[in-house]
Amino acid sequence: MTPGEGLPSSTPVVPSRTHLEPSAPELLTDRNAVRPNPPGPDATPITSAVPEPPPLFRDGRPSTAAGAPEKLSAMRTSPDPGGPPAPSGTTDSGRPPRWWPGPLVLGALFAVLTWQVVRDTPLRRLDERLGDGLRGGPLPRPFAELLADLGNMTVALPVLAAVVAYTARRGRRAGAERWWAPPLAAAGAMAAVPLLVVPLKVAVDRGAPPGMDGSGYYPSGHTATATVAYGAAALLLADRVRAPRALALACVLVNLGVGLGLVVRGYHWPADVVASWLLGGALLLVAARPLSRSTGRSSSRTPRC
């Protein structure tokens, strides 16, 4: 029987499914093609449903299931150059940097120098000859005395206390996270100076340079005080000044001046000063992590002195 035979003339003939759906090549060549209207009074145009292409990543790769894990893995291992900076106190991989190698190296050097000073070694004899040559030497006596006085607690401690109070007040008013950590770290490093220096003076019991009385001159308490006090102050202020490198240079020059003034005035042997630089540097490296990470400072700007 032919289509439409035996049916009322007013009933439309419904075409088969193959006449309604376009072929696959048609879908690919003409995405917006309009299919023919099926017979009938109420027929409306039907557009072909072609899926939209998947979105692309920045580098042009499709965000498919195979490409997404690779992109996520790359995001975990390498920072986005255009994104926000990495959190302070972390490396590019998100792990906190190791803080112990620096203090360990300085501590080992301090131990070796102490062993050389305790025993009658060529290094100790060289240290004494160098001290004799610098005593009363290249600096005028009043200027050398002034430099040595910068290591007094009555001078260095008020400087550190003022910087601690300033940074604590600024951090608290700004609502910084853990604003109390940097001042506490600076105070802790300063408190550790007499706890380490006094027992070492008693244990080593090194004799005084000519013109001085008594013993217990190794390591130098003035040098250790200046190193930690001015160094901690520089670390606290490094994020609040426009020239942190100049601040670090000033810190280094002050400490060099203190050490030179102590030797020129005959208050200490050169090895006493160097030992306190090593000891104070180790304390600063231990304190540098909380001093820098709680102020939003990147590790590259942390001054070293």
Short mmCIF file of C-alpha atoms in Angstrom, two decimals:
data_model
loop_
_atom_site.label_atom_id
_atom_site.label_comp_id
_atom_site.label_asym_id
_atom_site.label_seq_id
_atom_site.Cartn_x
_atom_site.Cartn_y
_atom_site.Cartn_z
CA MET A 1 0.00 0.00 0.00
CA THR A 2 1.40 3.39 -0.94
CA PRO A 3 1.82 6.20 1.63
CA GLY A 4 -1.44 7.95 2.23
CA GLU A 5 -3.58 5.20 0.68
CA GLY A 6 -6.68 4.51 2.67
CA LEU A 7 -6.18 7.58 4.90
CA PRO A 8 -8.24 10.74 4.95
CA SER A 9 -6.89 13.40 2.63
CA SER A 10 -6.64 15.91 5.51
CA THR A 11 -4.15 13.80 7.50
CA PRO A 12 -0.51 14.76 6.74
CA VAL A 13 2.02 12.12 6.04
CA VAL A 14 4.76 11.94 8.70
CA PRO A 15 8.10 11.41 7.03
CA SER A 16 10.49 8.78 8.31
CA ARG A 17 13.33 9.54 10.78
CA THR A 18 15.93 9.49 8.07
CA HIS A 19 14.27 12.44 6.37
CA LEU A 20 14.33 14.58 9.55
CA GLU A 21 17.96 14.16 10.74
CA PRO A 22 20.80 15.59 8.67
CA SER A 23 23.78 13.44 7.95
CA ALA A 24 27.10 13.70 9.81
CA PRO A 25 28.90 15.58 7.03
CA GLU A 26 26.14 18.16 7.06
CA LEU A 27 26.61 18.72 10.80
CA LEU A 28 30.32 19.37 10.33
CA THR A 29 30.10 21.65 7.30
CA ASP A 30 27.15 23.81 8.27
CA ARG A 31 26.61 24.18 11.98
CA ASN A 32 23.73 26.62 11.66
CA ALA A 33 21.92 24.88 8.85
CA VAL A 34 18.13 24.78 9.18
CA ARG A 35 16.52 21.43 8.53
CA PRO A 36 13.48 21.21 6.30
CA ASN A 37 10.21 21.78 8.04
CA PRO A 38 8.24 18.61 8.57
CA PRO A 39 4.84 18.64 6.93
CA GLY A 40 2.12 20.03 9.05
CA PRO A 41 0.48 23.30 9.92
CA ASP A 42 2.33 23.83 13.24
CA ALA A 43 5.84 22.95 12.15
CA THR A 44 8.68 25.16 13.39
CA PRO A 45 12.28 25.33 12.18
CA ILE A 46 14.67 22.99 14.01
CA THR A 47 18.39 23.78 14.02
CA SER A 48 21.02 21.12 14.16
CA ALA A 49 22.53 20.50 17.61
CA VAL A 50 26.30 20.65 17.17
CA PRO A 51 28.24 20.55 20.45
CA GLU A 52 30.44 23.55 21.19
CA PRO A 53 34.20 22.89 21.24
CA PRO A 54 35.70 22.51 24.70
CA PRO A 55 37.27 25.61 26.28
CA LEU A 56 40.97 26.12 25.86
CA PHE A 57 43.74 26.76 28.37
CA ARG A 58 45.98 29.82 28.01
CA ASP A 59 48.52 27.87 26.01
CA GLY A 60 45.90 26.75 23.47
CA ARG A 61 45.49 23.15 24.70
CA PRO A 62 41.92 21.88 25.16
CA SER A 63 40.71 21.40 28.70
CA THR A 64 39.92 17.75 28.17
CA ALA A 65 40.12 15.07 30.79
CA ALA A 66 43.57 14.15 29.51
CA GLY A 67 44.87 17.72 29.51
CA ALA A 68 43.40 18.88 32.82
CA PRO A 69 45.57 16.73 35.13
CA GLU A 70 48.67 17.85 33.24
CA LYS A 71 47.69 21.49 33.66
CA LEU A 72 46.90 21.02 37.35
CA SER A 73 50.24 19.30 37.88
CA ALA A 74 52.06 22.19 36.21
CA MET A 75 50.16 24.68 38.36
CA ARG A 76 51.29 22.85 41.50
CA THR A 77 54.96 22.83 40.55
CA SER A 78 55.48 26.18 38.83
CA PRO A 79 54.09 29.54 39.93
CA ASP A 80 51.95 31.64 37.60
CA PRO A 81 54.00 34.67 36.47
CA GLY A 82 50.87 36.76 36.33
CA GLY A 83 49.40 35.52 39.58
CA PRO A 84 49.87 36.67 43.15
CA PRO A 85 53.31 36.24 44.74
CA ALA A 86 54.09 33.10 46.67
CA PRO A 87 53.47 33.28 50.40
CA SER A 88 56.36 34.71 52.36
CA GLY A 89 58.68 32.13 53.90
CA THR A 90 58.03 29.48 51.21
CA THR A 91 59.87 28.32 48.12
CA ASP A 92 58.37 28.12 44.63
CA SER A 93 57.24 24.56 45.34
CA GLY A 94 55.31 25.69 48.42
CA ARG A 95 57.69 24.12 50.94
CA PRO A 96 59.26 26.27 53.66
CA PRO A 97 62.97 26.88 53.10
CA ARG A 98 65.47 25.03 55.22
CA TRP A 99 66.69 27.29 58.00
CA TRP A 100 69.31 25.07 59.65
CA PRO A 101 72.23 24.90 57.12
CA GLY A 102 73.39 28.48 57.75
CA PRO A 103 73.43 28.29 61.56
CA LEU A 104 75.02 24.84 61.34
CA VAL A 105 77.89 26.10 59.17
CA LEU A 106 78.51 29.14 61.37
CA GLY A 107 78.37 26.98 64.48
CA ALA A 108 80.93 24.59 63.00
CA LEU A 109 83.27 27.47 62.14
CA PHE A 110 82.87 28.83 65.66
CA ALA A 111 83.76 25.43 67.12
CA VAL A 112 86.89 25.16 64.96
CA LEU A 113 88.02 28.68 65.88
CA THR A 114 87.41 28.01 69.57
CA TRP A 115 89.51 24.84 69.39
CA GLN A 116 92.34 26.82 67.76
CA VAL A 117 92.18 29.51 70.44
CA VAL A 118 92.14 27.08 73.36
CA ARG A 119 95.24 25.27 72.13
CA ASP A 120 98.61 26.81 71.29
CA THR A 121 98.21 26.64 67.51
CA PRO A 122 99.69 28.64 64.61
CA LEU A 123 96.31 30.34 64.17
CA ARG A 124 96.37 31.58 67.76
CA ARG A 125 99.90 32.91 67.39
CA LEU A 126 98.91 34.65 64.16
CA ASP A 127 95.91 36.18 65.95
CA GLU A 128 98.14 37.56 68.68
CA ARG A 129 100.60 39.05 66.21
CA LEU A 130 97.75 40.68 64.30
CA GLY A 131 96.33 42.11 67.51
CA ASP A 132 99.70 43.55 68.51
CA GLY A 133 100.01 45.19 65.10
CA LEU A 134 96.53 46.78 65.18
CA ARG A 135 96.65 47.93 68.80
CA GLY A 136 96.95 51.69 68.88
CA GLY A 137 97.02 51.57 65.08
CA PRO A 138 95.22 53.00 62.10
CA LEU A 139 92.36 54.86 63.81
CA PRO A 140 92.55 57.90 66.09
CA ARG A 141 92.02 56.88 69.69
CA PRO A 142 88.81 58.90 70.28
CA PHE A 143 87.23 57.54 67.10
CA ALA A 144 88.20 53.97 67.97
CA GLU A 145 86.74 54.46 71.44
CA LEU A 146 83.50 55.74 69.91
CA LEU A 147 83.24 52.71 67.64
CA ALA A 148 83.88 50.32 70.52
CA ASP A 149 81.21 52.02 72.61
CA LEU A 150 78.58 51.17 69.98
CA GLY A 151 78.78 47.62 71.29
CA ASN A 152 77.84 48.61 74.84
CA MET A 153 74.46 47.34 76.02
CA THR A 154 73.56 50.86 77.11
CA VAL A 155 73.77 51.90 73.44
CA ALA A 156 72.71 48.85 71.42
CA LEU A 157 69.78 47.69 73.56
CA PRO A 158 67.84 51.00 73.42
CA VAL A 159 68.20 51.01 69.63
CA LEU A 160 66.76 47.51 69.36
CA ALA A 161 64.03 48.26 71.91
CA ALA A 162 62.89 51.31 69.95
CA VAL A 163 62.74 49.34 66.69
CA VAL A 164 60.88 46.47 68.38
CA ALA A 165 58.29 48.86 69.83
CA TYR A 166 57.86 50.65 66.50
CA THR A 167 57.36 47.50 64.42
CA ALA A 168 55.06 45.92 67.00
CA ARG A 169 52.86 49.01 67.05
CA ARG A 170 52.76 49.26 63.26
CA GLY A 171 52.01 45.57 62.83
CA ARG A 172 49.22 45.58 65.38
CA ARG A 173 47.58 48.71 63.96
CA ALA A 174 47.75 47.25 60.44
CA GLY A 175 46.12 44.02 61.62
CA ALA A 176 49.03 41.91 60.37
CA GLU A 177 48.83 38.20 61.00
CA ARG A 178 51.09 37.15 63.89
CA TRP A 179 52.30 40.73 64.30
CA TRP A 180 53.86 39.78 67.62
CA ALA A 181 56.23 37.16 66.13
CA PRO A 182 58.95 39.50 64.73
CA PRO A 183 59.37 41.53 67.95
CA LEU A 184 59.37 38.34 69.99
CA ALA A 185 62.01 36.74 67.75
CA ALA A 186 64.24 39.82 68.02
CA ALA A 187 63.92 39.90 71.80
CA GLY A 188 64.62 36.17 72.01
CA ALA A 189 67.78 36.46 69.92
CA MET A 190 69.03 39.31 72.11
CA ALA A 191 68.27 37.39 75.30
CA ALA A 192 70.28 34.43 74.01
CA VAL A 193 73.49 36.51 73.77
CA PRO A 194 74.43 36.54 77.48
CA LEU A 195 73.16 32.98 77.89
CA LEU A 196 75.75 31.82 75.35
CA VAL A 197 78.60 34.31 75.75
CA VAL A 198 79.01 34.22 79.54
CA PRO A 199 79.46 30.40 79.82
CA LEU A 200 81.84 30.44 76.85
CA LYS A 201 83.98 33.14 78.46
CA VAL A 202 84.27 31.04 81.61
CA ALA A 203 84.98 27.82 79.70
CA VAL A 204 87.64 29.21 77.34
CA ASP A 205 89.16 31.61 79.91
CA ARG A 206 91.36 33.40 77.39
CA GLY A 207 93.84 35.93 78.70
CA ALA A 208 93.54 39.66 78.09
CA PRO A 209 95.56 41.64 75.55
CA PRO A 210 98.50 43.63 76.92
CA GLY A 211 97.34 46.53 79.04
CA MET A 212 94.15 44.77 80.19
CA ASP A 213 93.66 42.72 83.35
CA GLY A 214 92.00 39.41 84.04
CA SER A 215 90.76 36.72 81.66
CA GLY A 216 87.57 35.62 79.95
CA TYR A 217 87.88 37.71 76.79
CA TYR A 218 86.72 35.05 74.32
CA PRO A 219 84.25 35.61 72.72
CA SER A 220 83.68 39.37 72.74
CA GLY A 221 80.47 40.34 74.48
CA HIS A 222 80.45 43.82 72.92
CA THR A 223 80.72 42.36 69.42
CA ALA A 224 77.98 39.79 70.01
CA THR A 225 75.70 42.47 71.45
CA ALA A 226 76.23 44.78 68.47
CA THR A 227 75.83 41.97 65.93
CA VAL A 228 72.49 40.74 67.26
CA ALA A 229 71.02 44.10 68.29
CA TYR A 230 71.76 46.00 65.09
CA GLY A 231 71.20 42.94 62.91
CA ALA A 232 67.77 42.22 64.40
CA ALA A 233 66.84 45.89 64.07
CA ALA A 234 67.81 45.80 60.38
CA LEU A 235 65.70 42.68 59.83
CA LEU A 236 62.69 44.31 61.47
CA LEU A 237 63.02 47.47 59.39
CA ALA A 238 63.91 45.87 56.05
CA ASP A 239 60.27 45.74 54.91
CA ARG A 240 59.59 49.35 55.95
CA VAL A 241 62.41 51.18 54.19
CA ARG A 242 62.86 51.96 50.52
CA ALA A 243 66.49 50.80 50.39
CA PRO A 244 66.89 47.53 52.32
CA ARG A 245 70.30 46.92 50.75
CA ALA A 246 71.57 50.23 52.07
CA LEU A 247 70.21 49.30 55.48
CA ALA A 248 72.05 45.97 55.36
CA LEU A 249 75.26 47.72 54.30
CA ALA A 250 74.97 50.17 57.19
CA CYS A 251 74.47 47.24 59.58
CA VAL A 252 77.62 45.53 58.28
CA LEU A 253 79.70 48.72 58.48
CA VAL A 254 78.61 49.42 62.06
CA ASN A 255 79.57 45.92 63.16
CA LEU A 256 82.91 46.11 61.37
CA GLY A 257 83.55 49.42 63.10
CA VAL A 258 82.72 47.96 66.51
CA GLY A 259 85.12 45.06 65.99
CA LEU A 260 87.92 47.26 64.70
CA GLY A 261 87.48 49.74 67.53
CA LEU A 262 87.70 46.96 70.13
CA VAL A 263 90.95 45.61 68.65
CA VAL A 264 92.56 49.02 68.09
CA ARG A 265 91.79 50.09 71.66
CA GLY A 266 93.28 46.83 72.93
CA TYR A 267 90.09 45.52 74.52
CA HIS A 268 90.04 42.24 72.56
CA TRP A 269 92.06 39.99 70.30
CA PRO A 270 90.90 39.77 66.66
CA ALA A 271 89.76 36.16 67.13
CA ASP A 272 87.48 37.25 69.98
CA VAL A 273 85.68 39.56 67.58
CA VAL A 274 85.45 37.04 64.74
CA ALA A 275 84.05 34.40 67.10
CA SER A 276 81.27 36.75 68.18
CA TRP A 277 80.45 37.55 64.56
CA LEU A 278 80.01 33.84 63.91
CA LEU A 279 77.94 33.33 67.03
CA GLY A 280 75.76 36.39 66.46
CA GLY A 281 75.29 35.52 62.80
CA ALA A 282 74.02 32.07 63.74
CA LEU A 283 71.50 33.62 66.15
CA LEU A 284 70.31 36.04 63.47
CA LEU A 285 69.85 33.26 60.93
CA VAL A 286 67.73 31.32 63.41
CA ALA A 287 65.63 34.41 64.13
CA ALA A 288 65.44 35.55 60.49
CA ARG A 289 62.65 33.12 59.57
CA PRO A 290 60.01 34.43 62.01
CA LEU A 291 61.34 37.96 61.54
CA SER A 292 60.68 37.85 57.78
CA ARG A 293 57.70 35.53 57.25
CA SER A 294 55.33 37.42 59.56
CA THR A 295 55.80 40.80 57.91
CA GLY A 296 54.93 39.77 54.37
CA ARG A 297 58.50 40.18 53.21
CA SER A 298 60.00 38.02 50.51
CA SER A 299 63.17 36.21 51.40
CA SER A 300 65.08 37.95 48.67
CA ARG A 301 64.75 41.29 50.47
CA THR A 302 65.94 40.08 53.83
CA PRO A 303 69.17 41.93 54.60
CA ARG A 304 72.14 39.95 55.77
CA CYS A 305 74.46 41.49 58.31
#
